């Protein structure tokens, strides 16, 4: 593989609906030099081979609808060019979203009692 390939990833954490995280986290990326891609869970690629990988759409790819993780979770993006032996990998981390409803303006101040 003599081609120069690049991956420029963006990781978007899940949004919140009140104090509950939505399962809408996503990993998107732009790439140069590739024609197909795969994204797999973990710090090393264990996803689809070139033959069944996703086609890059105008140099971009994505994994959407990711469940909000309980802990920071790694994913590996692999961009192929023409064969299983011609690829580049990059590892990204999806952090959990902690949804907390802010107290203001509904909080009632409390006073410490002296016993």
PDB file of C-alpha atoms in Angstrom:
ATOM      1  CA  UNK A   1       0.000   0.000   0.000  1.00  0.00           C
ATOM      2  CA  UNK A   2       1.701   3.168  -1.150  1.00  0.00           C
ATOM      3  CA  UNK A   3      -1.214   5.568  -0.843  1.00  0.00           C
ATOM      4  CA  UNK A   4      -1.351   8.224   1.841  1.00  0.00           C
ATOM      5  CA  UNK A   5      -4.609   8.008   3.767  1.00  0.00           C
ATOM      6  CA  UNK A   6      -5.906  10.219   6.582  1.00  0.00           C
ATOM      7  CA  UNK A   7      -8.742  10.011   9.106  1.00  0.00           C
ATOM      8  CA  UNK A   8     -10.083  13.107  10.865  1.00  0.00           C
ATOM      9  CA  UNK A   9     -12.607  11.894  13.487  1.00  0.00           C
ATOM     10  CA  UNK A  10     -15.271  13.694  15.509  1.00  0.00           C
ATOM     11  CA  UNK A  11     -16.834  12.015  18.544  1.00  0.00           C
ATOM     12  CA  UNK A  12     -20.188  13.370  19.764  1.00  0.00           C
ATOM     13  CA  UNK A  13     -21.462  12.312  23.187  1.00  0.00           C
ATOM     14  CA  UNK A  14     -25.085  11.395  23.792  1.00  0.00           C
ATOM     15  CA  UNK A  15     -27.553  14.191  24.429  1.00  0.00           C
ATOM     16  CA  UNK A  16     -29.829  14.344  27.471  1.00  0.00           C
ATOM     17  CA  UNK A  17     -33.577  14.240  27.919  1.00  0.00           C
ATOM     18  CA  UNK A  18     -33.890  15.556  31.453  1.00  0.00           C
ATOM     19  CA  UNK A  19     -31.726  13.319  33.613  1.00  0.00           C
ATOM     20  CA  UNK A  20     -31.695  10.421  31.107  1.00  0.00           C
ATOM     21  CA  UNK A  21     -29.103  10.069  28.347  1.00  0.00           C
ATOM     22  CA  UNK A  22     -30.385   9.433  24.839  1.00  0.00           C
ATOM     23  CA  UNK A  23     -28.815   6.657  22.778  1.00  0.00           C
ATOM     24  CA  UNK A  24     -27.683   9.098  20.105  1.00  0.00           C
ATOM     25  CA  UNK A  25     -23.925   9.308  20.472  1.00  0.00           C
ATOM     26  CA  UNK A  26     -22.032   9.216  17.187  1.00  0.00           C
ATOM     27  CA  UNK A  27     -18.634   8.909  15.612  1.00  0.00           C
ATOM     28  CA  UNK A  28     -18.144  10.697  12.322  1.00  0.00           C
ATOM     29  CA  UNK A  29     -15.015  11.224  10.260  1.00  0.00           C
ATOM     30  CA  UNK A  30     -13.600  12.607   7.072  1.00  0.00           C
ATOM     31  CA  UNK A  31     -10.981  10.671   5.179  1.00  0.00           C
ATOM     32  CA  UNK A  32      -8.673  11.057   2.228  1.00  0.00           C
ATOM     33  CA  UNK A  33      -7.211   8.268   0.145  1.00  0.00           C
ATOM     34  CA  UNK A  34      -9.732   5.544   1.048  1.00  0.00           C
ATOM     35  CA  UNK A  35     -12.762   3.924  -0.553  1.00  0.00           C
ATOM     36  CA  UNK A  36     -14.341   1.846   2.260  1.00  0.00           C
ATOM     37  CA  UNK A  37     -14.461   1.901   6.059  1.00  0.00           C
ATOM     38  CA  UNK A  38     -15.464   0.060   9.182  1.00  0.00           C
ATOM     39  CA  UNK A  39     -15.859   1.084  12.835  1.00  0.00           C
ATOM     40  CA  UNK A  40     -15.531  -1.488  15.608  1.00  0.00           C
ATOM     41  CA  UNK A  41     -15.691  -1.511  19.389  1.00  0.00           C
ATOM     42  CA  UNK A  42     -12.306  -1.689  21.107  1.00  0.00           C
ATOM     43  CA  UNK A  43      -8.767  -0.407  20.713  1.00  0.00           C
ATOM     44  CA  UNK A  44      -7.998  -2.689  17.764  1.00  0.00           C
ATOM     45  CA  UNK A  45     -10.072  -3.246  14.639  1.00  0.00           C
ATOM     46  CA  UNK A  46     -12.237  -6.368  14.626  1.00  0.00           C
ATOM     47  CA  UNK A  47     -14.927  -5.267  12.204  1.00  0.00           C
ATOM     48  CA  UNK A  48     -15.878  -6.061   8.637  1.00  0.00           C
ATOM     49  CA  UNK A  49     -13.195  -7.015   6.093  1.00  0.00           C
ATOM     50  CA  UNK A  50     -12.725  -4.906   2.985  1.00  0.00           C
ATOM     51  CA  UNK A  51     -15.161  -7.003   0.925  1.00  0.00           C
ATOM     52  CA  UNK A  52     -18.142  -6.161   3.161  1.00  0.00           C
ATOM     53  CA  UNK A  53     -17.017  -2.792   4.592  1.00  0.00           C
ATOM     54  CA  UNK A  54     -19.109   0.365   4.133  1.00  0.00           C
ATOM     55  CA  UNK A  55     -18.437   2.587   1.147  1.00  0.00           C
ATOM     56  CA  UNK A  56     -17.110   6.042   1.961  1.00  0.00           C
ATOM     57  CA  UNK A  57     -19.596   8.716   0.907  1.00  0.00           C
ATOM     58  CA  UNK A  58     -17.699  11.747  -0.417  1.00  0.00           C
ATOM     59  CA  UNK A  59     -14.777  10.891   1.874  1.00  0.00           C
ATOM     60  CA  UNK A  60     -16.927  10.644   5.023  1.00  0.00           C
ATOM     61  CA  UNK A  61     -18.305   7.890   7.237  1.00  0.00           C
ATOM     62  CA  UNK A  62     -20.210   7.505  10.487  1.00  0.00           C
ATOM     63  CA  UNK A  63     -21.485   5.255  13.221  1.00  0.00           C
ATOM     64  CA  UNK A  64     -24.662   6.708  14.723  1.00  0.00           C
ATOM     65  CA  UNK A  65     -27.207   5.732  17.364  1.00  0.00           C
ATOM     66  CA  UNK A  66     -24.555   4.566  19.808  1.00  0.00           C
ATOM     67  CA  UNK A  67     -25.843   3.704  23.285  1.00  0.00           C
ATOM     68  CA  UNK A  68     -24.513   6.061  25.965  1.00  0.00           C
ATOM     69  CA  UNK A  69     -21.634   4.117  27.543  1.00  0.00           C
ATOM     70  CA  UNK A  70     -21.293   3.666  31.313  1.00  0.00           C
ATOM     71  CA  UNK A  71     -17.532   4.305  31.085  1.00  0.00           C
ATOM     72  CA  UNK A  72     -15.180   5.806  28.499  1.00  0.00           C
ATOM     73  CA  UNK A  73     -15.227   3.391  25.556  1.00  0.00           C
ATOM     74  CA  UNK A  74     -12.794   3.069  22.669  1.00  0.00           C
ATOM     75  CA  UNK A  75     -13.729   2.502  19.029  1.00  0.00           C
ATOM     76  CA  UNK A  76     -11.402   1.856  16.095  1.00  0.00           C
ATOM     77  CA  UNK A  77     -12.039   3.443  12.706  1.00  0.00           C
ATOM     78  CA  UNK A  78     -10.442   1.652   9.761  1.00  0.00           C
ATOM     79  CA  UNK A  79     -10.287   3.170   6.279  1.00  0.00           C
ATOM     80  CA  UNK A  80      -9.402   0.788   3.453  1.00  0.00           C
ATOM     81  CA  UNK A  81      -8.179   1.465  -0.052  1.00  0.00           C
ATOM     82  CA  UNK A  82      -8.757  -1.379  -2.453  1.00  0.00           C
ATOM     83  CA  UNK A  83      -7.824  -4.372  -0.295  1.00  0.00           C
ATOM     84  CA  UNK A  84      -7.654  -5.873   3.197  1.00  0.00           C
ATOM     85  CA  UNK A  85      -3.906  -5.175   3.280  1.00  0.00           C
ATOM     86  CA  UNK A  86      -4.190  -1.462   2.475  1.00  0.00           C
ATOM     87  CA  UNK A  87      -5.698   0.443   5.408  1.00  0.00           C
ATOM     88  CA  UNK A  88      -5.179   3.001   8.155  1.00  0.00           C
ATOM     89  CA  UNK A  89      -6.625   2.820  11.692  1.00  0.00           C
ATOM     90  CA  UNK A  90      -7.324   5.434  14.314  1.00  0.00           C
ATOM     91  CA  UNK A  91      -8.699   4.899  17.832  1.00  0.00           C
ATOM     92  CA  UNK A  92     -11.219   7.308  19.370  1.00  0.00           C
ATOM     93  CA  UNK A  93     -12.814   7.451  22.815  1.00  0.00           C
ATOM     94  CA  UNK A  94     -16.519   7.973  23.470  1.00  0.00           C
ATOM     95  CA  UNK A  95     -17.065   9.374  26.955  1.00  0.00           C
ATOM     96  CA  UNK A  96     -20.300   8.827  28.879  1.00  0.00           C
ATOM     97  CA  UNK A  97     -22.811  11.623  29.207  1.00  0.00           C
ATOM     98  CA  UNK A  98     -23.879  12.314  32.782  1.00  0.00           C
ATOM     99  CA  UNK A  99     -27.304  13.926  32.642  1.00  0.00           C
ATOM    100  CA  UNK A 100     -28.064  16.047  35.664  1.00  0.00           C
ATOM    101  CA  UNK A 101     -31.023  18.349  35.988  1.00  0.00           C
ATOM    102  CA  UNK A 102     -29.784  21.619  37.437  1.00  0.00           C
ATOM    103  CA  UNK A 103     -31.405  22.607  40.691  1.00  0.00           C
ATOM    104  CA  UNK A 104     -32.108  26.239  39.843  1.00  0.00           C
ATOM    105  CA  UNK A 105     -34.623  27.817  39.776  1.00  0.00           C
ATOM    106  CA  UNK A 106     -36.736  25.216  41.581  1.00  0.00           C
ATOM    107  CA  UNK A 107     -34.480  24.662  44.582  1.00  0.00           C
ATOM    108  CA  UNK A 108     -35.603  25.700  47.998  1.00  0.00           C
ATOM    109  CA  UNK A 109     -32.755  26.969  50.121  1.00  0.00           C
ATOM    110  CA  UNK A 110     -32.267  25.084  53.343  1.00  0.00           C
ATOM    111  CA  UNK A 111     -30.905  26.305  56.635  1.00  0.00           C
ATOM    112  CA  UNK A 112     -28.699  24.332  58.941  1.00  0.00           C
ATOM    113  CA  UNK A 113     -30.378  23.696  62.251  1.00  0.00           C
ATOM    114  CA  UNK A 114     -28.479  24.032  65.459  1.00  0.00           C
ATOM    115  CA  UNK A 115     -29.214  21.263  67.896  1.00  0.00           C
TER     116      UNK A 115
END
